[in-house]
Short mmCIF file of C-alpha atoms in Angstrom, two decimals:
data_model
loop_
_atom_site.label_atom_id
_atom_site.label_comp_id
_atom_site.label_asym_id
_atom_site.label_seq_id
_atom_site.Cartn_x
_atom_site.Cartn_y
_atom_site.Cartn_z
CA UNK N 125 69.53 1.31 127.73
CA UNK N 126 68.32 4.26 125.96
CA UNK N 127 64.98 4.30 126.34
CA UNK N 128 64.86 3.31 129.70
CA UNK N 129 67.76 6.32 130.07
CA UNK N 130 65.51 8.95 128.72
CA UNK N 131 62.15 7.96 130.39
CA UNK N 132 63.94 8.22 133.75
CA UNK N 133 65.47 11.71 133.01
CA UNK N 134 61.95 13.54 133.28
CA UNK N 135 60.88 11.61 136.14
CA UNK N 136 63.77 13.08 137.98
CA UNK N 137 62.58 16.43 136.15
CA UNK N 138 59.46 16.55 137.47
CA UNK N 139 59.88 15.57 141.34
CA UNK N 140 62.54 18.57 140.75
CA UNK N 141 59.91 20.95 139.25
CA UNK N 142 57.65 20.01 142.52
CA UNK N 143 60.10 20.35 145.10
CA UNK N 144 60.91 24.04 143.22
CA UNK N 145 56.95 24.61 143.89
CA UNK N 146 56.60 23.56 147.02
CA UNK N 147 59.50 25.87 148.36
CA UNK N 148 59.33 29.01 146.23
CA UNK N 149 56.17 30.40 147.07
CA UNK N 150 57.57 33.43 147.89
CA UNK N 151 54.94 36.68 148.64
CA UNK N 152 54.68 39.09 146.14
CA UNK N 153 54.76 42.24 147.30
CA UNK N 154 51.08 43.48 147.97
CA UNK N 155 49.17 45.71 145.33
CA UNK N 156 48.89 48.46 148.31
CA UNK N 157 52.82 49.26 148.19
CA UNK N 158 53.00 49.13 144.19
CA UNK N 159 53.57 52.93 144.67
CA UNK N 160 56.82 52.12 147.04
CA UNK N 161 59.36 51.68 144.05
CA UNK N 162 58.15 54.46 142.21
CA UNK N 163 58.52 56.75 145.41
CA UNK N 164 62.38 55.42 145.84
CA UNK N 165 63.21 55.66 142.37
CA UNK N 166 61.95 59.63 142.02
CA UNK N 167 63.71 59.94 145.36
CA UNK N 168 66.94 58.46 144.12
CA UNK N 169 67.39 59.55 140.40
CA UNK N 170 64.99 62.62 139.70
CA UNK N 171 68.08 64.58 140.61
CA UNK N 172 70.87 62.37 140.06
CA UNK N 173 73.97 64.48 137.60
CA UNK N 174 73.59 64.01 134.00
CA UNK N 175 69.84 63.53 133.54
CA UNK N 176 67.60 66.70 132.75
CA UNK N 177 64.56 65.33 134.74
CA UNK N 178 61.71 67.53 134.48
CA UNK N 179 60.25 68.72 137.81
CA UNK N 180 56.87 67.73 137.53
CA UNK N 181 56.00 64.08 138.71
CA UNK N 182 54.18 62.77 136.26
CA UNK N 183 56.43 64.25 133.25
CA UNK N 184 59.46 62.58 134.93
CA UNK N 185 57.55 59.38 135.22
CA UNK N 186 57.21 59.56 131.25
CA UNK N 187 60.60 61.32 130.93
CA UNK N 188 62.20 57.82 132.52
CA UNK N 189 59.66 55.10 130.82
CA UNK N 190 58.59 56.83 127.75
CA UNK N 191 54.57 56.13 128.57
CA UNK N 192 52.79 58.24 131.18
CA UNK N 193 51.40 56.08 134.44
CA UNK N 194 48.02 55.51 132.53
CA UNK N 195 50.20 53.39 130.04
CA UNK N 196 52.50 51.79 132.23
CA UNK N 197 49.86 50.56 133.99
CA UNK N 198 47.64 48.99 131.07
CA UNK N 199 51.53 47.38 130.11
CA UNK N 200 51.53 46.23 133.23
CA UNK N 201 47.68 44.66 132.74
CA UNK N 202 48.81 43.01 129.68
CA UNK N 203 51.91 41.23 131.33
CA UNK N 204 50.82 40.05 134.71
CA UNK N 205 49.95 36.98 134.85
CA UNK N 206 53.10 35.64 132.98
CA UNK N 207 55.21 37.59 134.96
CA UNK N 208 53.60 36.66 138.88
CA UNK N 209 53.56 32.65 137.49
CA UNK N 210 56.44 32.19 136.42
CA UNK N 211 58.39 34.60 138.25
CA UNK N 212 62.43 34.58 136.88
CA UNK N 213 64.92 32.76 139.35
CA UNK N 214 66.61 34.93 142.13
CA UNK N 215 64.22 38.29 142.23
CA UNK N 216 63.98 38.54 145.48
CA UNK N 217 64.63 42.25 147.37
CA UNK N 218 66.44 42.85 150.20
CA UNK N 219 62.76 42.55 152.24
CA UNK N 220 62.32 39.26 150.97
CA UNK N 221 59.68 39.39 148.74
CA UNK N 222 59.74 39.11 145.06
CA UNK N 223 59.88 42.24 143.16
CA UNK N 224 56.38 43.82 142.30
CA UNK N 225 55.32 43.20 138.31
CA UNK N 226 55.39 47.25 138.69
CA UNK N 227 59.07 46.90 139.52
CA UNK N 228 59.99 44.50 136.71
CA UNK N 229 57.89 46.44 133.66
CA UNK N 230 59.79 49.27 135.56
CA UNK N 231 63.15 48.24 135.22
CA UNK N 232 62.88 46.55 131.61
CA UNK N 233 61.13 50.21 130.33
CA UNK N 234 63.49 51.69 131.74
CA UNK N 235 66.63 49.31 130.30
CA UNK N 236 64.90 49.68 126.76
CA UNK N 237 64.44 53.27 126.62
CA UNK N 238 67.79 54.37 127.98
CA UNK N 239 69.76 51.72 126.52
CA UNK N 240 71.92 52.49 129.28
CA UNK N 241 74.08 49.18 130.92
CA UNK N 242 72.67 46.96 132.93
CA UNK N 243 75.06 47.43 135.85
CA UNK N 244 73.30 51.18 135.57
CA UNK N 245 69.70 50.70 135.23
CA UNK N 246 70.37 47.90 138.50
CA UNK N 247 71.90 50.67 140.22
CA UNK N 248 69.03 53.67 139.63
CA UNK N 249 66.91 50.26 141.27
CA UNK N 250 68.69 48.76 143.42
CA UNK N 251 68.98 45.50 141.92
CA UNK N 252 71.93 43.75 140.07
CA UNK N 253 72.40 43.31 136.75
CA UNK N 254 71.78 39.88 136.66
CA UNK N 255 68.63 40.56 138.09
CA UNK N 256 67.90 43.02 135.22
CA UNK N 257 68.69 41.23 132.22
CA UNK N 258 66.39 38.46 134.22
CA UNK N 259 62.97 41.20 134.19
CA UNK N 260 63.94 42.24 130.82
CA UNK N 261 64.17 39.48 128.89
CA UNK N 262 61.05 38.14 131.08
CA UNK N 263 59.08 41.63 130.33
CA UNK N 264 60.39 40.82 126.63
CA UNK N 265 59.02 37.89 126.05
CA UNK N 266 55.44 38.17 128.13
CA UNK N 267 54.94 41.46 125.65
CA UNK N 268 55.84 39.67 122.25
CA UNK N 269 53.08 37.17 123.02
CA UNK N 270 50.37 39.24 125.43
CA UNK N 271 50.22 42.59 122.29
CA UNK N 272 50.11 41.05 119.32
CA UNK N 273 47.21 42.81 118.71
CA UNK N 274 48.76 46.13 119.06
CA UNK N 275 51.03 45.34 115.65
CA UNK N 276 48.91 43.66 112.67
CA UNK N 277 47.63 44.06 109.40
CA UNK N 278 44.90 46.64 109.91
CA UNK N 279 41.36 44.71 108.20
CA UNK N 280 39.05 46.61 106.28
CA UNK N 281 37.51 49.12 108.33
CA UNK N 282 41.14 50.09 109.74
CA UNK N 283 42.16 50.06 106.17
CA UNK N 284 39.77 52.78 105.18
CA UNK N 285 40.56 55.17 107.47
CA UNK N 286 43.81 54.95 106.22
CA UNK N 287 43.06 55.35 103.05
CA UNK N 288 41.35 58.38 103.29
CA UNK N 289 43.63 59.75 106.24
CA UNK N 290 46.65 59.51 103.55
CA UNK N 291 44.81 61.37 100.99
CA UNK N 292 43.31 63.99 103.00
CA UNK N 293 46.71 64.99 103.80
CA UNK N 294 48.98 63.87 101.01
CA UNK N 295 46.23 63.68 98.10
CA UNK N 296 46.98 60.17 97.42
CA UNK N 297 44.42 57.85 96.77
CA UNK N 298 44.01 54.84 97.92
CA UNK N 299 47.85 55.08 99.62
CA UNK N 300 47.82 52.66 102.39
CA UNK N 301 51.01 53.58 104.53
CA UNK N 302 54.81 54.44 103.98
CA UNK N 303 57.85 51.49 104.10
CA UNK N 304 61.59 52.06 105.14
CA UNK N 305 64.55 50.25 106.82
CA UNK N 306 66.91 51.17 109.84
CA UNK N 307 70.12 49.32 111.16
CA UNK N 308 70.37 48.24 114.14
CA UNK N 309 74.21 48.22 114.98
CA UNK N 310 75.93 45.87 117.00
CA UNK N 311 79.81 44.53 117.83
CA UNK N 312 80.37 40.81 117.59
CA UNK N 313 82.83 38.65 118.86
CA UNK N 314 85.55 37.55 116.32
CA UNK N 315 83.89 34.43 115.59
CA UNK N 316 80.67 35.65 114.23
CA UNK N 317 81.96 38.39 112.18
CA UNK N 318 81.17 38.28 108.44
CA UNK N 319 80.04 40.32 105.36
CA UNK N 320 76.87 39.52 105.66
CA UNK N 321 76.54 41.27 108.89
CA UNK N 322 78.66 44.40 107.90
CA UNK N 323 77.12 46.95 106.17
CA UNK N 324 77.20 49.70 103.68
CA UNK N 325 78.96 51.96 106.07
CA UNK N 326 81.42 49.27 107.80
CA UNK N 327 79.36 49.00 110.61
CA UNK N 328 78.01 45.35 112.24
CA UNK N 329 73.83 46.15 112.37
CA UNK N 330 70.94 44.12 111.60
CA UNK N 331 67.89 45.11 109.59
CA UNK N 332 64.34 46.48 110.70
CA UNK N 333 62.31 47.22 107.85
CA UNK N 334 58.42 48.49 108.82
CA UNK N 335 55.34 49.74 107.33
CA UNK N 336 53.83 52.44 109.57
CA UNK N 337 50.01 54.67 108.81
CA UNK N 338 49.04 57.78 108.25
CA UNK N 339 48.83 57.81 112.71
CA UNK N 340 52.72 57.04 112.74
CA UNK N 341 51.75 53.33 113.44
CA UNK N 342 53.37 50.38 113.01
CA UNK N 343 51.14 48.14 110.72
CA UNK N 344 53.87 45.59 109.68
CA UNK N 345 57.41 44.77 110.95
CA UNK N 346 60.51 42.51 109.37
CA UNK N 347 63.55 41.85 111.23
CA UNK N 348 66.30 39.58 111.57
CA UNK N 349 68.54 40.03 108.80
CA UNK N 350 71.83 41.07 108.63
CA UNK N 351 72.87 44.63 107.41
CA UNK N 352 74.74 43.77 104.39
CA UNK N 353 71.16 42.40 102.51
CA UNK N 354 69.73 45.39 100.62
CA UNK N 355 66.69 47.24 101.43
CA UNK N 356 65.92 45.69 98.09
CA UNK N 357 66.39 42.46 98.51
CA UNK N 358 64.91 42.86 102.48
CA UNK N 359 61.61 43.16 100.99
CA UNK N 360 61.89 40.70 98.65
CA UNK N 361 62.68 37.85 101.61
CA UNK N 362 59.69 39.59 103.66
CA UNK N 363 55.80 37.99 103.73
CA UNK N 364 54.72 41.30 102.81
CA UNK N 365 56.14 41.21 99.18
CA UNK N 366 55.13 37.14 98.57
CA UNK N 367 51.34 37.96 100.03
CA UNK N 368 51.49 41.45 98.36
CA UNK N 369 52.84 39.82 94.60
CA UNK N 370 49.94 37.07 95.29
CA UNK N 371 46.96 39.91 95.15
CA UNK N 372 46.93 38.72 99.09
CA UNK N 373 48.05 42.24 100.66
CA UNK N 374 47.32 45.34 99.12
CA UNK N 375 43.59 44.23 97.57
CA UNK N 376 41.06 45.98 98.27
CA UNK N 377 38.86 48.17 96.64
CA UNK N 378 39.96 50.34 93.19
CA UNK N 379 39.73 53.66 92.39
CA UNK N 380 38.86 54.50 89.34
CA UNK N 381 40.18 58.50 88.41
CA UNK N 382 39.84 60.10 85.10
CA UNK N 383 39.33 56.94 83.26
CA UNK N 384 42.85 55.68 85.36
CA UNK N 385 42.54 51.98 87.20
CA UNK N 386 44.22 52.83 90.81
CA UNK N 387 44.84 49.94 93.19
CA UNK N 388 46.00 49.96 96.99
CA UNK N 389 49.60 50.81 97.55
CA UNK N 390 52.45 51.70 99.61
CA UNK N 391 54.70 54.80 99.47
CA UNK N 392 58.81 54.22 99.83
CA UNK N 393 62.16 56.16 98.87
CA UNK N 394 64.37 54.98 95.72
CA UNK N 395 66.03 52.23 97.82
CA UNK N 396 62.81 50.13 96.89
CA UNK N 397 61.80 48.58 93.47
CA UNK N 398 58.83 50.59 91.02
CA UNK N 399 56.15 48.19 91.57
CA UNK N 400 51.85 48.47 91.07
CA UNK N 401 51.89 47.98 94.61
CA UNK N 402 54.98 49.87 96.09
CA UNK N 403 54.92 53.56 94.35
CA UNK N 404 58.79 54.66 94.88
CA UNK N 405 59.54 58.53 93.24
CA UNK N 406 60.87 60.32 89.40
CA UNK N 407 64.60 60.56 89.16
CA UNK N 408 65.28 63.94 89.54
CA UNK N 409 68.99 63.72 88.21
CA UNK N 410 68.40 62.56 84.56
CA UNK N 411 69.89 65.14 81.33
CA UNK N 412 65.81 66.24 81.64
CA UNK N 413 65.41 66.92 85.14
CA UNK N 414 61.72 65.94 85.67
CA UNK N 415 58.11 67.32 84.83
CA UNK N 416 55.52 69.69 86.57
CA UNK N 417 53.46 66.45 87.17
CA UNK N 418 56.38 64.27 88.38
CA UNK N 419 58.10 67.25 90.56
CA UNK N 420 54.60 67.83 92.58
CA UNK N 421 54.11 63.60 92.91
CA UNK N 422 57.22 63.65 93.96
CA UNK N 423 56.69 66.18 96.65
CA UNK N 424 53.31 64.97 97.66
CA UNK N 425 54.52 61.50 97.58
CA UNK N 426 57.61 62.71 100.00
CA UNK N 427 55.89 63.78 102.48
CA UNK N 428 54.30 60.98 102.96
CA UNK N 429 57.15 58.53 102.66
CA UNK N 430 58.65 60.72 105.84
CA UNK N 431 55.75 59.73 108.05
CA UNK N 432 58.41 56.74 108.10
CA UNK N 433 61.49 58.74 108.88
CA UNK N 434 60.05 60.34 111.67
CA UNK N 435 58.32 56.83 112.47
CA UNK N 436 61.62 55.23 112.93
CA UNK N 437 63.08 58.04 114.55
CA UNK N 438 60.57 58.23 117.35
CA UNK N 439 60.97 54.42 117.28
CA UNK N 440 64.72 54.65 118.03
CA UNK N 441 64.76 58.23 120.19
CA UNK N 442 62.10 57.25 121.94
CA UNK N 443 63.42 53.61 122.69
CA UNK N 444 67.04 54.06 122.61
CA UNK N 445 68.49 50.44 123.19
CA UNK N 446 67.88 50.39 119.29
CA UNK N 447 69.88 53.58 118.62
CA UNK N 448 72.82 52.78 120.53
CA UNK N 449 75.32 50.44 119.56
CA UNK N 450 74.10 46.86 121.06
CA UNK N 451 77.35 45.54 123.05
CA UNK N 452 77.65 41.82 121.46
CA UNK N 453 73.92 41.02 121.56
CA UNK N 454 72.41 37.22 121.11
CA UNK N 455 70.99 37.59 117.24
CA UNK N 456 68.19 35.53 117.95
CA UNK N 457 66.98 37.15 120.36
CA UNK N 458 67.18 40.41 119.24
CA UNK N 459 64.77 40.43 117.22
CA UNK N 460 62.31 40.09 120.32
CA UNK N 461 63.66 43.42 121.42
CA UNK N 462 62.89 44.96 118.19
CA UNK N 463 59.49 43.44 117.55
CA UNK N 464 58.98 45.25 121.48
CA UNK N 465 60.08 47.85 120.75
CA UNK N 466 57.78 48.13 118.00
CA UNK N 467 55.05 47.44 120.26
CA UNK N 468 55.51 50.13 122.66
CA UNK N 469 55.54 52.21 120.08
CA UNK N 470 51.89 51.35 118.94
CA UNK N 471 50.94 50.48 122.74
CA UNK N 472 51.53 54.57 123.36
CA UNK N 473 49.53 55.49 120.12
CA UNK N 474 46.74 53.45 120.78
CA UNK N 475 46.31 54.15 124.19
CA UNK N 476 46.06 57.98 123.52
CA UNK N 477 49.42 58.79 125.24
CA UNK N 478 51.94 61.80 123.83
CA UNK N 479 56.16 61.52 123.47
CA UNK N 480 58.11 64.34 124.75
CA UNK N 481 58.63 66.31 121.51
CA UNK N 482 62.72 65.69 121.90
CA UNK N 483 62.58 62.09 122.68
CA UNK N 484 62.86 61.59 118.49
CA UNK N 485 66.36 61.45 116.84
CA UNK N 486 67.21 64.74 116.21
CA UNK N 487 68.31 63.69 112.87
CA UNK N 488 67.57 60.39 110.21
CA UNK N 489 67.22 57.52 112.28
CA UNK N 490 70.48 56.19 110.27
CA UNK N 491 72.29 59.01 110.19
CA UNK N 492 75.35 58.71 107.68
CA UNK N 493 73.90 55.99 105.69
CA UNK N 494 74.13 57.23 102.28
CA UNK N 495 70.48 55.81 100.46
CA UNK N 496 70.68 53.04 98.36
CA UNK N 497 69.20 53.40 95.20
CA UNK N 498 67.43 50.36 92.98
CA UNK N 499 66.88 50.43 89.12
CA UNK N 500 64.00 47.89 89.09
CA UNK N 501 61.03 49.48 87.46
CA UNK N 502 57.85 47.20 86.63
CA UNK N 503 55.69 48.89 83.60
CA UNK N 504 52.99 47.92 85.48
CA UNK N 505 54.06 50.01 88.38
CA UNK N 506 55.37 52.56 86.18
CA UNK N 507 51.48 53.02 84.17
CA UNK N 508 50.55 53.32 87.72
CA UNK N 509 53.21 55.91 89.19
CA UNK N 510 51.83 57.94 85.68
CA UNK N 511 48.39 57.93 86.48
CA UNK N 512 49.13 59.40 89.79
CA UNK N 513 50.83 61.99 88.35
CA UNK N 514 48.49 63.08 86.48
CA UNK N 515 45.48 63.32 88.79
CA UNK N 516 47.49 65.01 91.22
CA UNK N 517 48.16 68.01 88.53
CA UNK N 518 44.68 67.82 87.40
CA UNK N 519 43.34 68.15 91.26
CA UNK N 520 45.91 71.18 91.36
CA UNK N 521 44.56 73.14 88.06
#
């Protein structure tokens, strides 16, 4: 009986699907009316209380959606096919037409950029809460699939540009990136709370680890881990750690400076272990302090590492959904939201777009959190750091 039952089930689904396809041919808003949504939105929201909207309409567009109109059109081109071919159910507006792709993208971007409730975002566009929810998630699914090429590990030529950029700006030869991590805070239902998700500051959070290049573009991220995990432990759970330890990443050309061999590496704070491919600063609270060369290294290292701090401040400031406390998010879906925001961050840079100077968080991206400290030191990492410190001192003389 069971096999027969399984056979009859798909048959019913197929019939329903075909019937749905026949009766759901609601016309998508034509491209000739694609600016209508913006005219209506601008008229309704440009003078709304609580906003400091620039008077210039182009800057106002960027204020609400974080991207220029040109970048917005590019994002629409990435997801258009998905949003047209498989539109979420129930997205009929008052004229009886499906929401245009442009309006769907605008709703999703506004939700991610403002972090406002679905009710507030829906009111700004004249749609309901459920529509905002469906549109936002459908956009996230589409961009996650269609924009993968905007966040990947650099090829040989691009890595050469990154190394040159770090050396030119910070004097660090063969540096390939800066690593940091941040907490995405949330509330959880009582049945889902646990010590794993409760971090050192007694907040429930999910961690995001990111590596950025010399232009603050994310070249590697990992998320989904509970906030109670230390940054060093999260690093060791990442594919980046495994690949680097196995010589499959940060394995490009070595440099020989003054007889010392320097391999590729990234820079990170004291919360990370000192490894041959991960340079951390010298401790400054020892009895003898630090030498001149060590102090010089810490200065240059800190300036380079600050790129990751700034990138996270821009990320969470631009896409405020990440900087606010999320109300009972689905922990299985939250990593996709985080990834989408990182993709949008990179798309802005790749399109040559610029952000308004005041979007970045004014303080640290993890305001109120004390920096963790990892005591693990690899002897080869110590030698590598000493060689870099010696090289920087020679460059200064």
